[in-house]
Coordinates of C-alpha atoms and ligand atoms in Angstrom, one line a residue:
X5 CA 88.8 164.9 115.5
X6 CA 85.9 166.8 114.5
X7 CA 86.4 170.4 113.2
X8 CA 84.6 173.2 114.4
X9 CA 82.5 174.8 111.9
X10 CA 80.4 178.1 111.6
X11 CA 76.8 177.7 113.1
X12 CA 78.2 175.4 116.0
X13 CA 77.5 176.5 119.2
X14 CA 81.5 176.9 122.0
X15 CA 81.3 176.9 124.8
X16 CA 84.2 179.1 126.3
X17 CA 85.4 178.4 129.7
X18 CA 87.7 181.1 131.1
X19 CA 90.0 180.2 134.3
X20 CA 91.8 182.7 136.1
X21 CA 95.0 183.6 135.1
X22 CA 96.7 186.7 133.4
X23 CA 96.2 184.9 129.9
X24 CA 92.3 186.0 130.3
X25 CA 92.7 188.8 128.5
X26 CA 93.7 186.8 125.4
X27 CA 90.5 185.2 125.3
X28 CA 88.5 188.3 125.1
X29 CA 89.9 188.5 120.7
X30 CA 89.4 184.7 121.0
X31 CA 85.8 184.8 121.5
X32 CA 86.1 188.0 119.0
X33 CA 87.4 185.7 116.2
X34 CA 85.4 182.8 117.0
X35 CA 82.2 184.9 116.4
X36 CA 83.6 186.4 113.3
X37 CA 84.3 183.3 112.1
X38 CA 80.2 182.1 112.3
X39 CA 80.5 180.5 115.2
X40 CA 78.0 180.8 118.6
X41 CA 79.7 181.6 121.7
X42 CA 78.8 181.5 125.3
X43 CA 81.2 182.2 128.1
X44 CA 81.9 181.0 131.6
X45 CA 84.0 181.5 133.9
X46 CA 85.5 180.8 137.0
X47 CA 85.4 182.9 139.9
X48 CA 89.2 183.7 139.5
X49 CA 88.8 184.5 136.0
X50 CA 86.9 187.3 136.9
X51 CA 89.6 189.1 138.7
X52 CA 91.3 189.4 135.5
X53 CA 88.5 190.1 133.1
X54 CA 85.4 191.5 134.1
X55 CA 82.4 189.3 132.4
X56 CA 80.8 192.6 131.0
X57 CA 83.4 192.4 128.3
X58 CA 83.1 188.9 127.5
X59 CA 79.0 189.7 127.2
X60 CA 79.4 192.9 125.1
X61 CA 81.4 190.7 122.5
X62 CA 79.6 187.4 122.5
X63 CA 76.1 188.9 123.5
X64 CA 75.4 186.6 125.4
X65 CA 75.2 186.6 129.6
X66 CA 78.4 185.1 131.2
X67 CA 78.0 182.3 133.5
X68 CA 80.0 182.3 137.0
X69 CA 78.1 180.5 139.3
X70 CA 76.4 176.9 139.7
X71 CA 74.0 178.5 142.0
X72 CA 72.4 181.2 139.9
X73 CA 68.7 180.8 140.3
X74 CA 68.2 183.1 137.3
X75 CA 69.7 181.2 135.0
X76 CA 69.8 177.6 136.4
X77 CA 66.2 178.3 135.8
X78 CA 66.8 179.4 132.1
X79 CA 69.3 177.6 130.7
X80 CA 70.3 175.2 133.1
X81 CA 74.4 173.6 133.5
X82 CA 73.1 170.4 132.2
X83 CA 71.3 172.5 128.9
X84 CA 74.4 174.5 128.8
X85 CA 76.4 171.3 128.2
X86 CA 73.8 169.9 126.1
X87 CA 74.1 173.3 124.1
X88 CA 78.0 172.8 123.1
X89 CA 79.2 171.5 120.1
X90 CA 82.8 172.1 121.4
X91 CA 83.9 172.5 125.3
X92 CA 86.8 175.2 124.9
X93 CA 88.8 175.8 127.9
X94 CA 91.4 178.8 127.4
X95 CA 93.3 179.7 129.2
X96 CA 93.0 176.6 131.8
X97 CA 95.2 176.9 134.5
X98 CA 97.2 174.3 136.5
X99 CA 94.6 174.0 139.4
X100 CA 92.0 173.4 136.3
X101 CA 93.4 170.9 134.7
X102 CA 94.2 169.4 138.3
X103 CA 90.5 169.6 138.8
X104 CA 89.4 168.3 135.3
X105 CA 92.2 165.7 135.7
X106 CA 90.4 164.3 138.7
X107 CA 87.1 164.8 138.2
X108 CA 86.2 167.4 141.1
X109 CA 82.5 169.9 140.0
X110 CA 82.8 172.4 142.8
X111 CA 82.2 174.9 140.2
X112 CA 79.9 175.9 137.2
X113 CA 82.7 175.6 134.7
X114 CA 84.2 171.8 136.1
X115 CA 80.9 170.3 136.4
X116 CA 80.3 171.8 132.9
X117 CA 83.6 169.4 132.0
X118 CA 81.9 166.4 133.2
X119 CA 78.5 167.1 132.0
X120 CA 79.5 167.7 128.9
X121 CA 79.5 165.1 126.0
X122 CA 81.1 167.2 123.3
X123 CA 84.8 167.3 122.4
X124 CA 86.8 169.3 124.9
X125 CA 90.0 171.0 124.4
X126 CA 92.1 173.4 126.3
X127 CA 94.6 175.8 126.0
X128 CA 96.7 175.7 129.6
X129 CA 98.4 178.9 130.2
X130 CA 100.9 178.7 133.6
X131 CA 104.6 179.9 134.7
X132 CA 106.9 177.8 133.3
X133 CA 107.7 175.5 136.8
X134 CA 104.0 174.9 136.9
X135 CA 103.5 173.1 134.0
X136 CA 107.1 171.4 133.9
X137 CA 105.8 170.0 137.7
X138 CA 105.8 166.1 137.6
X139 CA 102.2 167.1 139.3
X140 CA 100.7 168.6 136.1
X141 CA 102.6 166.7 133.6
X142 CA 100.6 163.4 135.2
X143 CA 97.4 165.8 135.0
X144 CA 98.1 166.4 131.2
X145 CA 99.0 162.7 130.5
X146 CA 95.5 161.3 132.4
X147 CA 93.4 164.2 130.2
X148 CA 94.8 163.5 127.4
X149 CA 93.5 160.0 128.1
X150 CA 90.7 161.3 129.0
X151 CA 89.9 162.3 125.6
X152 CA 91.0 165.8 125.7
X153 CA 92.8 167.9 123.1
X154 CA 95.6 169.7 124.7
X155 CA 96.8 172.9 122.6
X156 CA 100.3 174.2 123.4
X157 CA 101.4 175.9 125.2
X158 CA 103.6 177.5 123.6
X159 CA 107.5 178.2 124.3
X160 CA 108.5 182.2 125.2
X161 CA 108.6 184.5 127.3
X162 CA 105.7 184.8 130.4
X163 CA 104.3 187.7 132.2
X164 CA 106.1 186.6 135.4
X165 CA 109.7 187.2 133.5
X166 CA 110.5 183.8 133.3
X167 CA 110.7 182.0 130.0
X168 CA 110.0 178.5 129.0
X169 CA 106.7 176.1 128.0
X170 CA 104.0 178.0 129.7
X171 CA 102.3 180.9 127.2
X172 CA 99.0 180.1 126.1
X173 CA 98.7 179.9 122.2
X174 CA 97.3 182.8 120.0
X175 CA 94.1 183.3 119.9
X176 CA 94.5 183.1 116.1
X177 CA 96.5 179.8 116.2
X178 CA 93.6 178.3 118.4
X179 CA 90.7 179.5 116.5
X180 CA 93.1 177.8 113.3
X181 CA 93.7 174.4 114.9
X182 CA 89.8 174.2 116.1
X183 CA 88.5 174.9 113.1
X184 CA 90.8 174.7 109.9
X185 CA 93.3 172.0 110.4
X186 CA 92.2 169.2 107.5
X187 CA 88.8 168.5 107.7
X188 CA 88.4 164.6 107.2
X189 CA 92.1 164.1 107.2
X190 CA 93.7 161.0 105.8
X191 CA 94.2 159.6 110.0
X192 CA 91.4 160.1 111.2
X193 CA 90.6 158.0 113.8
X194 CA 93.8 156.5 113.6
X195 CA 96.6 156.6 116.1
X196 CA 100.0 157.2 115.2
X197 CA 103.0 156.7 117.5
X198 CA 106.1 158.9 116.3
X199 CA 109.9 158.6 117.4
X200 CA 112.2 161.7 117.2
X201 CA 115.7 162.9 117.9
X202 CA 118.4 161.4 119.1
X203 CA 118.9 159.3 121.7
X204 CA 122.2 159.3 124.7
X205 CA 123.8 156.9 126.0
X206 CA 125.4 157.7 129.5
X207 CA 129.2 156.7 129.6
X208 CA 129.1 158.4 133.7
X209 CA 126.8 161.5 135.5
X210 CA 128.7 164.3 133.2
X211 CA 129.2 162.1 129.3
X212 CA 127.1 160.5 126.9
X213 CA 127.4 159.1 122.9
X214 CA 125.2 160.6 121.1
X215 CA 124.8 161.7 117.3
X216 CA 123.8 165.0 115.3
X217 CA 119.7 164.4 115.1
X218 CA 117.7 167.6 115.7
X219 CA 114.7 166.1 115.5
X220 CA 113.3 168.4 113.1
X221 CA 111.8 166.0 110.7
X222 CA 110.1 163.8 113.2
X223 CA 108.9 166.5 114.7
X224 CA 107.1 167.7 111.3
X225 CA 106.4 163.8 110.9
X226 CA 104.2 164.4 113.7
X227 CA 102.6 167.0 112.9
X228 CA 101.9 166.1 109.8
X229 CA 100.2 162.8 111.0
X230 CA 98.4 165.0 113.7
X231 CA 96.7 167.5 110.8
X232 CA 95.4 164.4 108.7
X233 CA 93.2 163.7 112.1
X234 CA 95.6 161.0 113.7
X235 CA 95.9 161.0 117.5
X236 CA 99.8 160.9 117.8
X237 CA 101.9 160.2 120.4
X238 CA 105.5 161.5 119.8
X239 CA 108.2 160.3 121.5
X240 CA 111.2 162.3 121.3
X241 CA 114.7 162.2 122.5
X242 CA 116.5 165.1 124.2
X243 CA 115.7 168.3 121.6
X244 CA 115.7 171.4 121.8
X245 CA 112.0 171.8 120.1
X246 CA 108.5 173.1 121.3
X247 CA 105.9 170.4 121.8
X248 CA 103.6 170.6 118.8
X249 CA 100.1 171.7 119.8
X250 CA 97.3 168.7 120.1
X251 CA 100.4 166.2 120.1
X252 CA 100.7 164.1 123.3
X253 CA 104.9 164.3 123.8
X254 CA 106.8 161.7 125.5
X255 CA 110.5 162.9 126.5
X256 CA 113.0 160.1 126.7
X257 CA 116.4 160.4 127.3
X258 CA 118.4 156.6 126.2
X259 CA 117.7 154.3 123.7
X260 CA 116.1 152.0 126.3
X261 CA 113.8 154.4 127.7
X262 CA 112.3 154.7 124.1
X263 CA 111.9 151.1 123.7
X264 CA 110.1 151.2 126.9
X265 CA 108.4 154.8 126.0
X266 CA 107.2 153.3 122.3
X267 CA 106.2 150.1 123.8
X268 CA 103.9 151.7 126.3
X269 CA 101.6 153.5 124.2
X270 CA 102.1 151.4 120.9
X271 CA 98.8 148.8 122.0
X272 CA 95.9 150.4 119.0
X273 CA 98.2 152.3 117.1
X274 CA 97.7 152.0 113.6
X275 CA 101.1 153.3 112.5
X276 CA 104.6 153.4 113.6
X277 CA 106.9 156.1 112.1
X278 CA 110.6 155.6 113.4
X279 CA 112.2 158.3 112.6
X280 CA 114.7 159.1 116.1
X281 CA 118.3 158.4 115.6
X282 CA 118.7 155.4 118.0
X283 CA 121.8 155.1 119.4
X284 CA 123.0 151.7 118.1
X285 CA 125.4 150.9 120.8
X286 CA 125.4 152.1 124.5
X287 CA 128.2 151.8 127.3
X288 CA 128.2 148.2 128.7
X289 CA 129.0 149.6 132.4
X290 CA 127.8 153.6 132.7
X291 CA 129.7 154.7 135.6
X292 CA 128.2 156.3 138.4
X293 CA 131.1 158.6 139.2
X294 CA 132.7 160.9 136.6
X295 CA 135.7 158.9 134.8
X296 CA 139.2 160.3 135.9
X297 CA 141.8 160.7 133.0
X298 CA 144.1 158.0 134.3
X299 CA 146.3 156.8 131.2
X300 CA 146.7 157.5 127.6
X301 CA 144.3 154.8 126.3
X302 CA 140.5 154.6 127.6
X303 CA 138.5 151.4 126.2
X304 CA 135.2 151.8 126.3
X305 CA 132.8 148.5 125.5
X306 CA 129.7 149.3 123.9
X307 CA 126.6 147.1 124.1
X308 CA 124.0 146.7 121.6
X309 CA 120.7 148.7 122.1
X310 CA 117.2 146.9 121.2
X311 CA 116.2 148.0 117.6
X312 CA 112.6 149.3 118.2
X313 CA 111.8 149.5 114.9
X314 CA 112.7 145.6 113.8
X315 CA 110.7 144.5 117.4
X316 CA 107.8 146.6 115.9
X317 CA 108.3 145.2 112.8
X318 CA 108.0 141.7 114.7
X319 CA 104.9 141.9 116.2
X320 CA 102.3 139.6 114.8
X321 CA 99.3 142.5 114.7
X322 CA 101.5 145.0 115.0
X323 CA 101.0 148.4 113.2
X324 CA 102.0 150.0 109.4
X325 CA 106.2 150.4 110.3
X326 CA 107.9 153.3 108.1
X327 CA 111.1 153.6 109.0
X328 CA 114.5 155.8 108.1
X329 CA 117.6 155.3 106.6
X330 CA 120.2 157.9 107.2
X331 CA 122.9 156.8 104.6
X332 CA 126.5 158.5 103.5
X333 CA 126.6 156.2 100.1
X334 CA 125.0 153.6 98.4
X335 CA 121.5 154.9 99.3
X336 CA 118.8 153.0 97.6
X337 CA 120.7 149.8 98.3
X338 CA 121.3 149.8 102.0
X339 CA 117.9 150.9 102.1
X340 CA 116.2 148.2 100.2
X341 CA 118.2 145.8 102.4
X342 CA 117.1 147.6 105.4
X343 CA 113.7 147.7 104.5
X344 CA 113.8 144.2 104.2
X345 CA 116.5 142.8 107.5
X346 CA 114.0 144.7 109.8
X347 CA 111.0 143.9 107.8
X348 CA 109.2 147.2 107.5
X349 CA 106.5 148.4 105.2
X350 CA 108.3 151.4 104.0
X351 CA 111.3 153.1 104.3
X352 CA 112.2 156.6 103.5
X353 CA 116.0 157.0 103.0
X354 CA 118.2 160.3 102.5
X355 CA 121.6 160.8 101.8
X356 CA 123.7 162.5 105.1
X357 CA 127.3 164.5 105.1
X358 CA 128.2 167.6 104.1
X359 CA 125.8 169.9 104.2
X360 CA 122.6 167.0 103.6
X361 CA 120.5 165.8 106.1
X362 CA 120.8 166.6 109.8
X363 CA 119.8 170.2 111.0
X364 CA 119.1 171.4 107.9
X365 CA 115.8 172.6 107.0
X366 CA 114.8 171.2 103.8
X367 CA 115.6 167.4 102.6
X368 CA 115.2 165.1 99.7
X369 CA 113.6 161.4 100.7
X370 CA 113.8 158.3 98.1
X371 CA 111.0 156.1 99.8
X372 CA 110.7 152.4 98.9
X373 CA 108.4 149.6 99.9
X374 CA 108.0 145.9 99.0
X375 CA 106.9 146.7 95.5
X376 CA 107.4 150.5 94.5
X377 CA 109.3 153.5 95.3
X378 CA 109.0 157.2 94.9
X379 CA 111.0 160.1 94.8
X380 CA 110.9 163.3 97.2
X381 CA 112.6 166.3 95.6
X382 CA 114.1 168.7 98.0
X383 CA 111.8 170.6 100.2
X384 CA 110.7 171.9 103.8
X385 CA 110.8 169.2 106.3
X386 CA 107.3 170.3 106.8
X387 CA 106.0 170.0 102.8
X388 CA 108.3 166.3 102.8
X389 CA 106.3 165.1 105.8
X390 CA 103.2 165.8 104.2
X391 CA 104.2 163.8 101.4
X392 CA 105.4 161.0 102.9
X393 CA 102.3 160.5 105.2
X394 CA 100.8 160.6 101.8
X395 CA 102.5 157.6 100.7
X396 CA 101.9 155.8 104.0
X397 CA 98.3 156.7 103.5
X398 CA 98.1 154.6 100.2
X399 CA 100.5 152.0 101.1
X400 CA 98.1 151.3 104.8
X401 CA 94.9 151.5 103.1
X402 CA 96.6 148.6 100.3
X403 CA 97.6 146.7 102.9
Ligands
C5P512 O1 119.7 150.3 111.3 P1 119.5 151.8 111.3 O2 119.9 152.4 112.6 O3 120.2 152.5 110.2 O4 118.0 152.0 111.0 C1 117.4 153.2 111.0 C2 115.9 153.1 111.3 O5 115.7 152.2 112.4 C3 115.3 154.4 111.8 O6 113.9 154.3 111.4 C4 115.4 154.3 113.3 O7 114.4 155.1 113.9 C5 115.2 152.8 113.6 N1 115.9 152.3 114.7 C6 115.3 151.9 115.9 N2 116.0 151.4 116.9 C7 117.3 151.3 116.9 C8 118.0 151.7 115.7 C9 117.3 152.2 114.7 O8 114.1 152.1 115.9 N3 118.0 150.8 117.9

């Protein structure tokens, strides 16, 4: 994705919700930072900001309205679009991404959206119900195929009291991801599809097996990929984590609905990274009604789950595979032997147990591929992604 760089001209849309006001310092910032703003905004917008401030910042007229003989005679919509290097939507509210989503202009600011040929992004900013609404997720997941960058939201409390996904990032973490995340990153243009977490396997309604995976280091896996340009997709099991701005987040429950998840939106990636705890075993017959404590022994039969990564592995034309080993002894061997009974390009293996591995936040990683390895040294998950995607950077381009 390209960067945003001083001298290009934003275009700022501003949709009506309480979050407006945060977008008052993020045209501030944008301008300090050398960059040309204009504003518009929707009608709503302007029962929460009044466009006089947004012009005494940017100094520049807001836009409200398609009709505006003034200015459609000036700088027509079509110019304005024309005009933008970047197509900035913050906050954009649930009815605006419904309307992007599908295409409607019945306003200056959406026929903007589909007049205009530059990257857009948006920050959404709603109540937490709103954007957790199968409605809006569906909107998200056709913009994002659409071609738009979707930052945050973020996780925290909202103005309405309740707390969740909903908050509209910074207007400092925006300006940061629009215009300082690595330039001509080592992915870009790629596509990356990410696993994360663990997975759980329902034994009836109320029980599951499941295992100690926080997710933590796919997560950063992600991210990582996502800074170095790559268009990820992560796909996580259940975790307690905030989705990772520009990151398009797939939420699966059992091992199967991964399989199915990774299999969906693997067609063009360029990379797999496997790095979710797949349960290896499920219950053969989940039961639909909560299991009754009948007699001192219960058997349970366990079934084996599809490995995604060795079926990835598989595929004729299918993409770069890295893949984890979590090990409690004899680490660089069952790796290598790993590495090469799924058939992967790379595998990055630590040690787990007492106080290593799960939940933690730093690691150590011994990686190995067909013909070399490399050691990690203990870090931040964050620093130890980076330097793994490193390695996978040098390994893909040999391949
Ligand atoms: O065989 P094992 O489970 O130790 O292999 C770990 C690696 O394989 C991890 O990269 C994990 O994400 C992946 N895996 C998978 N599907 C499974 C089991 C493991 O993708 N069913």
């Amino acid at each position: 994705m390209k960067h945003l760089e001083a001298g290009n001209n934003l275009l700022l849309g501003v949709t009506g919700g309480i979050a407006a006001y945060k977008s008052v310092e993020l045209a501030r910032l944008f301008i300090k930072a050398g960059v040309n703003v204009r504003v518009v905004m929707t009608e709503a917008a302007t029962r929460f900001v009044n466009p006089i401030t947004f012009q005494a910042i940017t100094g520049e007229t807001v836009r409200v309205d398609l009709f505006d003989q003034a200015h459609e005679a000036a700088m027509g919509h079509i110019e304005l679009a024309r005009w933008a290097d970047h197509l900035l939507i913050a906050p954009a509210t649930g009815d605006f991404l419904a309307r992007m989503a599908h295409g409607l202009a019945d306003d200056l600011l959406s026929t903007l959206y589909l007049a205009c040929p530059a990257q857009v992004s948006v920050a959404p900013a709603m109540n937490v119900h709103m954007w957790e609404h199968d409605a809006t997720r569906r909107n998200v997941s056709r913009l994002i195929e659409q071609g738009v960058q979707v930052l945050g939201p973020a996780l925290g409390e909202q103005a309405c009291g309740d707390t969740g996904p909903g908050r509209m990032l910074e207007a400092a973490e925006i300006v940061s991801s629009l215009m300082y995340s690595s330039e001509a990153g080592l992915f870009a243009g790629r596509k990356v599809v990410v696993t994360a977490g663990p997975t759980r396997e329902a034994v009836d309604p109320v029980r599951f097996i499941s295992n100690r995976s926080s997710g933590k280091m796919g997560f950063a896996l992600a991210e990582a990929f996502a800074a170095e340009g790559a268009e990820v997709v992560l796909v996580s099991g259940p975790v307690n984590r905030d989705d990772p701005p520009g990151i398009q987040r797939i939420d699966v429950i059992s091992a199967q609905q991964m399989y199915e998840a990774v299999f969906k939106h693997l067609p063009g990636a360029d990379v797999f990274a496997a790095c979710a705890a797949v349960a290896d075993y499920r219950p053969a017959n989940p039961q639909p009604q909560k299991l009754k404590k009948n007699g001192e022994h219960l058997e349970l039969k366990l079934v084996k789950n599809p490995d995604i990564l060795a079926e990835v592995a598989a595929l004729s034309d299918g993409p770069f595979t890295l893949g984890f080993a979590a090990e409690t002894q004899k680490l660089v061997e069952n790796a290598r032997s790993k590495l090469t009974s799924k058939g992967i390009d790379m595998i990055a293996a630590n040690l787990v147990g007492k106080g290593r591995g799960f939940d933690l936040e730093d690691n150590a990683l011994k990686v190995l591929w067909s013909d070399g390895e490399a050691d990690l040294p203990m870090q931040s998950k964050k620093n130890l992604a980076r330097a793994l995607i490193s390695l996978v950077a040098e390994q893909y381009v040999r391949e």
